[in-house]
XYZ file of C-alpha atoms in Angstrom:
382
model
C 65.531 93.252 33.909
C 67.853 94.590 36.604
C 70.274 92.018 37.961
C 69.849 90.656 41.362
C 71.298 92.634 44.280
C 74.790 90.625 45.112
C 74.258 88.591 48.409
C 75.101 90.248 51.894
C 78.551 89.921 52.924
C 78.945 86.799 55.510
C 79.346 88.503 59.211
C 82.623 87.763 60.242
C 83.017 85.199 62.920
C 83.619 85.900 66.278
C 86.714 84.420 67.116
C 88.122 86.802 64.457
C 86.466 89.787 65.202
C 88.237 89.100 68.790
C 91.862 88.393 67.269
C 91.434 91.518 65.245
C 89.994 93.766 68.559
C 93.301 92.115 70.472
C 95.629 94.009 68.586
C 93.885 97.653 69.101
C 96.996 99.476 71.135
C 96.537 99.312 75.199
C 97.685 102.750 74.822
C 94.701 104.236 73.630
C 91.887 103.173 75.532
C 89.013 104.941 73.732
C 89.480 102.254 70.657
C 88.510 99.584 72.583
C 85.461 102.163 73.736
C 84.765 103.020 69.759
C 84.825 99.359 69.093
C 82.092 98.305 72.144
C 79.517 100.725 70.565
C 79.895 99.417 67.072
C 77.110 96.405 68.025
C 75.773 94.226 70.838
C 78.049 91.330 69.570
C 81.400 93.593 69.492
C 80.085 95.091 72.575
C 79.741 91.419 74.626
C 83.199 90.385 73.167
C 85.232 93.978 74.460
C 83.391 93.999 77.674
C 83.577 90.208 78.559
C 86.496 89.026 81.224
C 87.772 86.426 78.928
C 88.599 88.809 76.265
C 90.152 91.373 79.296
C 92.434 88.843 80.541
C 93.024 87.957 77.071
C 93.997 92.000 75.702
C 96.582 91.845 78.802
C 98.240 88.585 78.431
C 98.566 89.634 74.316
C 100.308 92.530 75.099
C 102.064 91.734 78.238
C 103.003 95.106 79.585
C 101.043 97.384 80.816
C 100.607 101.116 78.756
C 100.947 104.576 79.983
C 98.353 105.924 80.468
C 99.483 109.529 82.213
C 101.435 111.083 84.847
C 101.190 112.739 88.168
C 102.840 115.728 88.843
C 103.532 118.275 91.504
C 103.444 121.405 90.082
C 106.342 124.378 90.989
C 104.359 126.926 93.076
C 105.444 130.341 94.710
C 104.324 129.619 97.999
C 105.658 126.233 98.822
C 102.865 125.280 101.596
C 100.320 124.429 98.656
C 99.917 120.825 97.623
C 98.069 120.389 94.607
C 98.744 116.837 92.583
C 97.679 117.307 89.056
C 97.201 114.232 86.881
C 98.304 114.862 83.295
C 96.768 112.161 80.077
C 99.383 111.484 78.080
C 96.381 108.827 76.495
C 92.631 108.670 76.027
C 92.303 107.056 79.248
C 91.472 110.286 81.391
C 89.738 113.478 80.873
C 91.650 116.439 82.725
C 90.192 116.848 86.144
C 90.458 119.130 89.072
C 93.877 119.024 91.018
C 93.838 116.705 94.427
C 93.960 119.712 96.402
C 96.620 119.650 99.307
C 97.803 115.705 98.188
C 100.810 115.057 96.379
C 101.546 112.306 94.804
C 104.609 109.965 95.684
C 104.490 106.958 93.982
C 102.182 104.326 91.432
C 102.350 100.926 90.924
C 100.375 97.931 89.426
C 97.099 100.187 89.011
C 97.429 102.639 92.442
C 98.530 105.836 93.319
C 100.155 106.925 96.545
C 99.802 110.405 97.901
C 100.676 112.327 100.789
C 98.338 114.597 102.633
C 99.282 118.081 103.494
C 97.304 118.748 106.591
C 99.077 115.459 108.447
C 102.288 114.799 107.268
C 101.848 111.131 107.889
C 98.805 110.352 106.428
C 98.704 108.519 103.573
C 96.101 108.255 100.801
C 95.975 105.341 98.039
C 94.007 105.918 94.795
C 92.696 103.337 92.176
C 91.820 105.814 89.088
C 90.011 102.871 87.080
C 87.152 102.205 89.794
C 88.100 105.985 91.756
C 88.239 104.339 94.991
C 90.454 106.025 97.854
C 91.912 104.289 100.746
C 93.283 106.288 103.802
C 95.932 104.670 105.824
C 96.503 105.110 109.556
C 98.756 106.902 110.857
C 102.531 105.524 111.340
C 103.547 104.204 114.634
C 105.120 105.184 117.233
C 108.633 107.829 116.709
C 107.282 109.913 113.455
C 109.655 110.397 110.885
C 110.332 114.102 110.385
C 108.949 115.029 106.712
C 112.012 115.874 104.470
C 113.504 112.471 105.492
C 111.187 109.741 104.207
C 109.510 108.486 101.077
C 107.195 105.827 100.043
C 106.113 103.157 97.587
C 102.735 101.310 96.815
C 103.068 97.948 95.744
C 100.923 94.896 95.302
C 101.218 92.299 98.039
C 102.238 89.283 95.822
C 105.270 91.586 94.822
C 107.747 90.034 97.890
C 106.860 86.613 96.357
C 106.792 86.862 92.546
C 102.729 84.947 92.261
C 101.245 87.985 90.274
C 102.122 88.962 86.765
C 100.554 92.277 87.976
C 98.009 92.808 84.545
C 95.039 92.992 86.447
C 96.106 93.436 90.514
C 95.048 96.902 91.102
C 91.788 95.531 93.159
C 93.618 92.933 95.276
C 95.860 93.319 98.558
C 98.542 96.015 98.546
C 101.387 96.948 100.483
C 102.947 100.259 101.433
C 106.701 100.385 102.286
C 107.753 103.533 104.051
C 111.856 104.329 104.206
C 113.597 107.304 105.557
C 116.188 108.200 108.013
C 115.559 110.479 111.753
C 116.677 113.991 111.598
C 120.574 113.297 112.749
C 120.949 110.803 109.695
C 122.127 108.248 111.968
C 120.085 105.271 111.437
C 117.667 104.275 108.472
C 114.473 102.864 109.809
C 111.307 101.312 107.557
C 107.477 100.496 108.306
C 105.241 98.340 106.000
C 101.503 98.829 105.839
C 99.380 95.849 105.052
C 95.867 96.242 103.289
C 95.334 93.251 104.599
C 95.121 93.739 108.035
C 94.905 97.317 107.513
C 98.156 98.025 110.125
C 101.712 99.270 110.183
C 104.134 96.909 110.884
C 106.734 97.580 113.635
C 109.759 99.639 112.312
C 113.403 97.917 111.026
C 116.241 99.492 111.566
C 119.551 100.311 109.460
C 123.090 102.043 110.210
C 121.860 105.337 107.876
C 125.064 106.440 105.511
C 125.282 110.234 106.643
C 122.535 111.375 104.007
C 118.938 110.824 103.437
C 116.202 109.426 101.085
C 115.531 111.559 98.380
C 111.294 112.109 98.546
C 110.648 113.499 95.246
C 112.792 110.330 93.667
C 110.307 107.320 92.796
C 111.946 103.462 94.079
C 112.210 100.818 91.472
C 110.942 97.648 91.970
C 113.049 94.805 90.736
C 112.544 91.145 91.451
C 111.763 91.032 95.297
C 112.901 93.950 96.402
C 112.405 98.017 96.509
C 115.621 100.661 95.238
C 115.202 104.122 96.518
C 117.939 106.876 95.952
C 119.757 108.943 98.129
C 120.034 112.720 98.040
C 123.588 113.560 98.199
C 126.167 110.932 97.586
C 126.014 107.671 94.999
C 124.598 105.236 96.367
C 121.389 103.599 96.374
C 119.453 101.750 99.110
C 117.870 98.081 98.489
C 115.018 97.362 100.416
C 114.058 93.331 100.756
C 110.663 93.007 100.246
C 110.702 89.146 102.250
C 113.518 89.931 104.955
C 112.775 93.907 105.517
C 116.537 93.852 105.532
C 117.941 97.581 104.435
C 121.679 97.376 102.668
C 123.471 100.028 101.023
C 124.842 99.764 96.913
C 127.512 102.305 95.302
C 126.389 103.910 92.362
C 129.663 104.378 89.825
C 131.035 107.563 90.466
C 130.886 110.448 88.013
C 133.617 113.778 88.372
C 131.434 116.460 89.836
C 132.443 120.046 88.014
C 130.766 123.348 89.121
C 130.593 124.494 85.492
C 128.548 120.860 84.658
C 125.680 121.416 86.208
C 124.309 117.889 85.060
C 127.380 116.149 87.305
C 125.219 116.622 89.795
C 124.234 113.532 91.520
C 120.630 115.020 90.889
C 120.807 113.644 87.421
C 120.336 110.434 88.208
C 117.266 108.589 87.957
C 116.599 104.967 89.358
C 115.574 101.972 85.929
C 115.713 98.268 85.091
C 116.867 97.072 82.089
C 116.360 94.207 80.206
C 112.133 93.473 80.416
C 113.306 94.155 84.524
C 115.276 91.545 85.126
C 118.457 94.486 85.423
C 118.524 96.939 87.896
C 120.053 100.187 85.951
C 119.655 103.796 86.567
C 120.452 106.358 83.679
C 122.387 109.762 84.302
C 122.072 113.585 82.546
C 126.070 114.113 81.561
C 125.555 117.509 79.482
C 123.662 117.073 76.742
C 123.629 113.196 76.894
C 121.910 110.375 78.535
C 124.053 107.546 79.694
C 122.306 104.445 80.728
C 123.608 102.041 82.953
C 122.773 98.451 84.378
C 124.279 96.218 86.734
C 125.031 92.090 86.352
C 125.346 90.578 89.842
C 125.669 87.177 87.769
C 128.514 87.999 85.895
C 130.109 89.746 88.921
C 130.830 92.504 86.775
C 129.158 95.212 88.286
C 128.170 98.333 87.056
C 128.580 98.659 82.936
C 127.778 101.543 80.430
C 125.341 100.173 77.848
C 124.342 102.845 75.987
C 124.543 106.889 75.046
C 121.825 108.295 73.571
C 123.007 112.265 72.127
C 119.965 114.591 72.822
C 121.471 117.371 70.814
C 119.778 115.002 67.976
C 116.318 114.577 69.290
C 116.417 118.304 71.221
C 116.956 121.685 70.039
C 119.860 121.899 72.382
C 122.329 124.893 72.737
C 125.310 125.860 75.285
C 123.182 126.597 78.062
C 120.355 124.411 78.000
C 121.925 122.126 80.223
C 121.777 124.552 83.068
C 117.809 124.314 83.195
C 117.645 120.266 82.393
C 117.340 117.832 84.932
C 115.673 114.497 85.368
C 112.017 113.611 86.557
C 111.706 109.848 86.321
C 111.557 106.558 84.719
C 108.198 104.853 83.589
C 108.782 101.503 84.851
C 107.955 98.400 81.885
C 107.273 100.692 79.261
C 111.220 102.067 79.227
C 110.424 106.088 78.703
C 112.136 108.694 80.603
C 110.677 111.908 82.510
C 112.416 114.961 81.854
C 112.511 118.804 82.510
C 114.140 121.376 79.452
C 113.702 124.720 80.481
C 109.763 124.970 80.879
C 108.648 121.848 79.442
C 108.344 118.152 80.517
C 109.611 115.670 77.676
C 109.402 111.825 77.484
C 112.218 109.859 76.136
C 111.418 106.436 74.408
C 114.094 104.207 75.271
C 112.763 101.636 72.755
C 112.411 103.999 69.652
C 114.291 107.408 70.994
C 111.326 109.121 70.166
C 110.904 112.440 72.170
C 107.261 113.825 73.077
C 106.577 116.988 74.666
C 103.946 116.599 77.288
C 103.628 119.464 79.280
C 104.308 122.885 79.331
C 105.602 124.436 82.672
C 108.225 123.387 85.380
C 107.360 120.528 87.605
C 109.150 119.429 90.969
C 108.347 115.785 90.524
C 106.890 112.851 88.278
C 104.665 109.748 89.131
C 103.509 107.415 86.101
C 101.048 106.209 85.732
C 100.528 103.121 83.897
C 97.823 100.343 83.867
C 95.449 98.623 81.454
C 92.154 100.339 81.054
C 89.440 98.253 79.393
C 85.275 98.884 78.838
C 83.496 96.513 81.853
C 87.051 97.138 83.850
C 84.349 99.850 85.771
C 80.814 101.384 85.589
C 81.835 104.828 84.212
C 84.515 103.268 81.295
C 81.810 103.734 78.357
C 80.750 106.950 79.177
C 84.537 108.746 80.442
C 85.437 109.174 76.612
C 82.255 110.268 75.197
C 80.577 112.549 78.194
């Protein structure tokens, strides 16, 4: 007689099936996906808000997920943002036709509009909502003179931890200088009552805001860089106050083309507590950071040799320059010859992400999660 078939394995309860489904990476969305459409019970657990707000708070930071880019083009009128996955999060899609993108923050993307050069456009890619601003006020700041930054509105007072804000109030800060470079001037936008604020004004330090260079957001207040000379503007998110900071100075040389005060892109250090920026000497990234505690300004913390990670050779640094700084996650945006390549500050691993020049970079980075929107089971699978 044939033994007895061995008993069914017991199901495994849920509070461990939910500890085990909190440690799938943020950075690949399409797990959690894989995981919902194993059952109805795994599906209930992944799509439920309690085990959303749990997958955030686990891993604290939010992933990225890709980057927007404006592409080089021949004819310099056309405006195409083009949204690159460096996750499962997104399919490739069609360019934003005549938008380019300035700046993303805590789940939203800011673009500018080509037909208006003040209208403003803000994009949540999780539910695909747009938002179109108003018009500025008043004197309009001429266009190669201003940039902007989307931020959520608890940002001036520190009540968010910004894992899941990319549906609640949000605030646009607008800096720039007029055409004389004379005086700096501001103008917040409020989603809240859907206006501009009045404008603040600033002596403007003979140079202008650099557009295509994204602010950093550190404690209460925005850090945008200037074009020409070192030094950085602070923008108070509570006062709307606009002061000026020196950046350490590096020799210029004509025959060093990374001396240029190009190569430098705006960071934090330290989880963000730091405000740093890290700079393109040759074939070599130097990061710095500042401690305003310890009064000791500006200190070199660290060189990380890219003839190591890059195929580097004598004139490679002539077509190598800086694109920008993914903010929480610590990885670095950069151009080498006809290629864009991410630097991971963390584990100095160096991706390459894609091919072709680009004139800017915006990440994006968020946590993307099935129930987070109506489309989320079916963008992976369709």
């Amino acid at each position: 007689m044939a033994p007895p078939p061995p008993p069914p394995l017991p199901e495994l309860m849920e509070e461990l099936i939910e500890e085990i489904l909190l440690r799938l990476p943020p950075s690949d969305p399409a797990s959690l996906v894989r995981a919902a459409l194993v059952s109805a019970p795994w599906c209930r657990i992944v799509s439920g808000a309690a085990f959303r707000c749990r997958f955030r708070a686990f891993h604290g930071t939010a992933p990225l997920l890709g980057f927007l880019c404006d592409p080089m083009m021949v004819q310099h009128d056309l405006w195409d943002g083009v949204l690159v996955p460096t996750s499962s999060a997104f399919r490739p899609r069609e360019p934003f036709a005549c938008r380019r993108p300035l700046d993303a923050r805590h789940g939203r993307v800011l673009f500018q509009e080509r037909s208006s050069n003040y209208r403003l456009h803000v994009w949540d890619p999780i539910t695909d909502a747009w938002i179109t601003l108003p018009e500025m006020l008043d004197d309009y700041p001429d266009i190669d003179c201003w940039t902007a930054a989307v931020l959520c509105a608890a940002a001036a007072t520190g009540e968010c931890d910004h894992l899941d804000c990319h549906d609640e109030p949000f605030t646009v800060v607008v800096v720039g200088s007029d055409q004389n470079e004379e005086e700096m001037f501001s103008y917040v936008y409020s989603s809240e009552s859907g206006r501009w604020s009045e404008p603040t004004y600033a002596v403007c330090p003979n140079d202008f805001i650099s557009w295509w260079d994204r602010s950093v957001l550190m404690g209460n207040a925005l850090y945008f860089k200037f074009y020409m000379n070192n030094r950085i503007l602070k923008y108070d998110l509570g006062t709307r106050e606009m002061t000026m900071m020196d950046l350490p100075r590096y020799e210029e040389n004509d025959n060093d083309p990374s001396s240029s005060v190009h190569n430098i892109q705006l960071m934090t250090t330290e989880g963000g507590r730091r405000l740093g920026f890290v700079r393109l000497e040759q074939s070599r990234l130097c990061l710095w950071s500042r401690d305003d505690e310890a009064d000791v300004g500006w200190a070199l913390n660290r060189v990380i040799e890219l003839e190591k990670l890059l195929p580097f050779d004598r004139s490679l640094p002539w077509c190598t320059f800086l694109l920008g700084f993914a903010e929480g996650v610590g990885v670095i945006f950069m151009c080498v010859v006809d290629g864009v390549f991410t630097v991971d500050l963390k584990s100095s691993k160096v991706m390459k992400v894609h091919e072709g020049s680009i004139n800017t970079v915006v990440p994006y980075m968020s946590f993307r999660t099935p129930g987070t929107d109506l489309g989320t089971m079916t963008i992976f699978f369709k």
